[in-house]
XYZ file of C-alpha atoms in Angstrom:
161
model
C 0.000 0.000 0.000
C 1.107 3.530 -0.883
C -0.118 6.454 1.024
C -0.428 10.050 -0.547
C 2.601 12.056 0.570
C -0.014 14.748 1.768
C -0.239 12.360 5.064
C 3.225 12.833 5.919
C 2.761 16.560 5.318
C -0.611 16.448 7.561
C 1.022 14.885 10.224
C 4.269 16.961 10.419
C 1.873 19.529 9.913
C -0.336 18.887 12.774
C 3.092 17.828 15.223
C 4.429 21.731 14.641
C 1.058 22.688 15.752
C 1.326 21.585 19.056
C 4.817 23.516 19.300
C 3.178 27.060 18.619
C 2.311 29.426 20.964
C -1.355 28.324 22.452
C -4.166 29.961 20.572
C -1.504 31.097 17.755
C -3.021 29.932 14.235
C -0.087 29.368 11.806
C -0.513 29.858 7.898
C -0.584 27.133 5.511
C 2.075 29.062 3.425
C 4.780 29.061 6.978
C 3.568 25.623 7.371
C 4.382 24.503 4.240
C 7.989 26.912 3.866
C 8.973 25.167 7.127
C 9.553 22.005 4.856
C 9.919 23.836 1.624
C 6.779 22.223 0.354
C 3.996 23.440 -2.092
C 2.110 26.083 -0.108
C -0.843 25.372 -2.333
C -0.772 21.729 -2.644
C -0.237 21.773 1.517
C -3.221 23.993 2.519
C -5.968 21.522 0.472
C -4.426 18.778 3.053
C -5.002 20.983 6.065
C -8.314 21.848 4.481
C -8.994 18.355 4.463
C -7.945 18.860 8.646
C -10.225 21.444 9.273
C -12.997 19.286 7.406
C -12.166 16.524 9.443
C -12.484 18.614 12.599
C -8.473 17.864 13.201
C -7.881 21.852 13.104
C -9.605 24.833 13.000
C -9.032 27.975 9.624
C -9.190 31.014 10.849
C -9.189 33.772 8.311
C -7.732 37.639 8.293
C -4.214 38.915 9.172
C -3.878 36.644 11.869
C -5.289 34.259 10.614
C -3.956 30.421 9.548
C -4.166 26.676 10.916
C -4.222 25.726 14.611
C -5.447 22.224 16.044
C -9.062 21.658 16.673
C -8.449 19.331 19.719
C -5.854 17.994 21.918
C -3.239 16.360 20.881
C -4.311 13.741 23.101
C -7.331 13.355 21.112
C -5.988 13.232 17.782
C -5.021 9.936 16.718
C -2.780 8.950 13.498
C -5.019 7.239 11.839
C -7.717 10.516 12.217
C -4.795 12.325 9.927
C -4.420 9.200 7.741
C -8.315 8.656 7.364
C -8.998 12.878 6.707
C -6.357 12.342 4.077
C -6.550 8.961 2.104
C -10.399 8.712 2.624
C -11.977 6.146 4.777
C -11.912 3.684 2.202
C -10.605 0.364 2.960
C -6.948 0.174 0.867
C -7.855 -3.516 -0.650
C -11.080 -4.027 -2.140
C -12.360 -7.183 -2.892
C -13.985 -7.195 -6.725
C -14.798 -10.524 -5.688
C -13.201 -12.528 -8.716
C -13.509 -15.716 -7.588
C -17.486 -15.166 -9.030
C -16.389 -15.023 -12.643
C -13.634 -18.187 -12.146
C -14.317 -21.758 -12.395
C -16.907 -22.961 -10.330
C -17.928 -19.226 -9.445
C -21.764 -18.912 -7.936
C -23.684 -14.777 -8.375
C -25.489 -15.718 -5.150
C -22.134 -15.875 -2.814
C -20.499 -13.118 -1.510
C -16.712 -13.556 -2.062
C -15.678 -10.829 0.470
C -16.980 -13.067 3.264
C -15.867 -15.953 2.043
C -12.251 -15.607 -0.167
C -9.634 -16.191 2.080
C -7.883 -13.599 0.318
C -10.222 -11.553 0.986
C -10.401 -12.409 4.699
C -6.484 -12.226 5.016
C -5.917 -8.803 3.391
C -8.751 -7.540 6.010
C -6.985 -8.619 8.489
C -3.923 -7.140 8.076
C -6.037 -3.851 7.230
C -7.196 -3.818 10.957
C -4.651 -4.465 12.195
C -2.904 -1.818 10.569
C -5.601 0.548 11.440
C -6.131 -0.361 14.821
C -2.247 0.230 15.441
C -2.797 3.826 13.873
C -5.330 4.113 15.657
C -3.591 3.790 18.950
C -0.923 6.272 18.536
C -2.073 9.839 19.092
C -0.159 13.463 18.201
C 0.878 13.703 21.644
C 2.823 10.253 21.570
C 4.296 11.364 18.292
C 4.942 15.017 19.949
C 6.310 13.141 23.192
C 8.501 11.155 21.373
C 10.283 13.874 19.233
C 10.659 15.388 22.337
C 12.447 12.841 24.246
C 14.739 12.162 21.588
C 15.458 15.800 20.074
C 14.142 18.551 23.116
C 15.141 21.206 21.300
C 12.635 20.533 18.859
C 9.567 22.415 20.465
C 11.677 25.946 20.980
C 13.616 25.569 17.763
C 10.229 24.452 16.379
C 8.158 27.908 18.187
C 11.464 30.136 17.121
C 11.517 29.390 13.488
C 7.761 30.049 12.974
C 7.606 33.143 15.154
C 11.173 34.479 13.231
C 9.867 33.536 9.421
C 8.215 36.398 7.358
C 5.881 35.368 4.550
């Protein structure tokens, strides 16, 4: 599976965030000139934040990006689903129907053990996304590089756009 690099934005995105000053909103275009990405291409990810109810755009001068909840309450997978789309990554056309021996009245999902198998691992997958939250990502930059969060509130309060 291949996941839209706009997820590794969002959740960079959404770990600087927690860094800023509280109740400071932050501009998709310093958001996106901290990593020297696509200001444009950045803010329809963060869009896709705010529609997800991950942050909050504010409009006006001081305007920008801030995080709609606590960290604490923001899992990966929220960032990874308000991305890529709940969809489920494999889908099932249910091939098996149109092979040998194929019946229209089963329902291959269900039944294909390929099926079944490639589900699994999607849970599992999810539920470990799932279980990791901004602040875990936020606490563990922090353990291993602590200048991070003042380097981090620095750069953002130094940049002009």
């Amino acid at each position: 599976m291949r996941m839209n690099e706009g997820v590794e934005w969002a959740l960079h995105s959404c770990l600087n965030l927690t860094w800023v000053d509280d109740g400071q909103a932050v501009t998709a275009a310093k958001l996106a000139a901290f990593y020297e990405l696509p200001a444009a291409y950045l803010n329809k990810q963060l869009q896709a934040l705010a529609r997800a109810g991950i942050l909050t755009s504010t409009s006006g001068p001081r305007g920008g990006f801030r995080l709609a909840r606590r960290p604490e309450d923001i899992t990966v997978m929220d960032v990874v689903a308000a991305i890529e789309g709940p969809e489920e990554a494999f889908r099932c056309e249910e091939i098996l129907r149109q092979g040998p021996g194929g019946h229209e009245d089963v329902d291959y999902r269900t039944t294909c053990v390929i099926s079944q198998s490639m589900r699994r691992a999607e849970l599992a997958w999810r539920r470990e996304l799932s279980r990791q939250t901004i602040a875990d990502l936020k606490a563990t930059v922090e353990s291993r590089f602590p200048y991070t969060p003042d380097s981090t509130r620095s750069w953002f309060a130094n940049l002009r756009t």
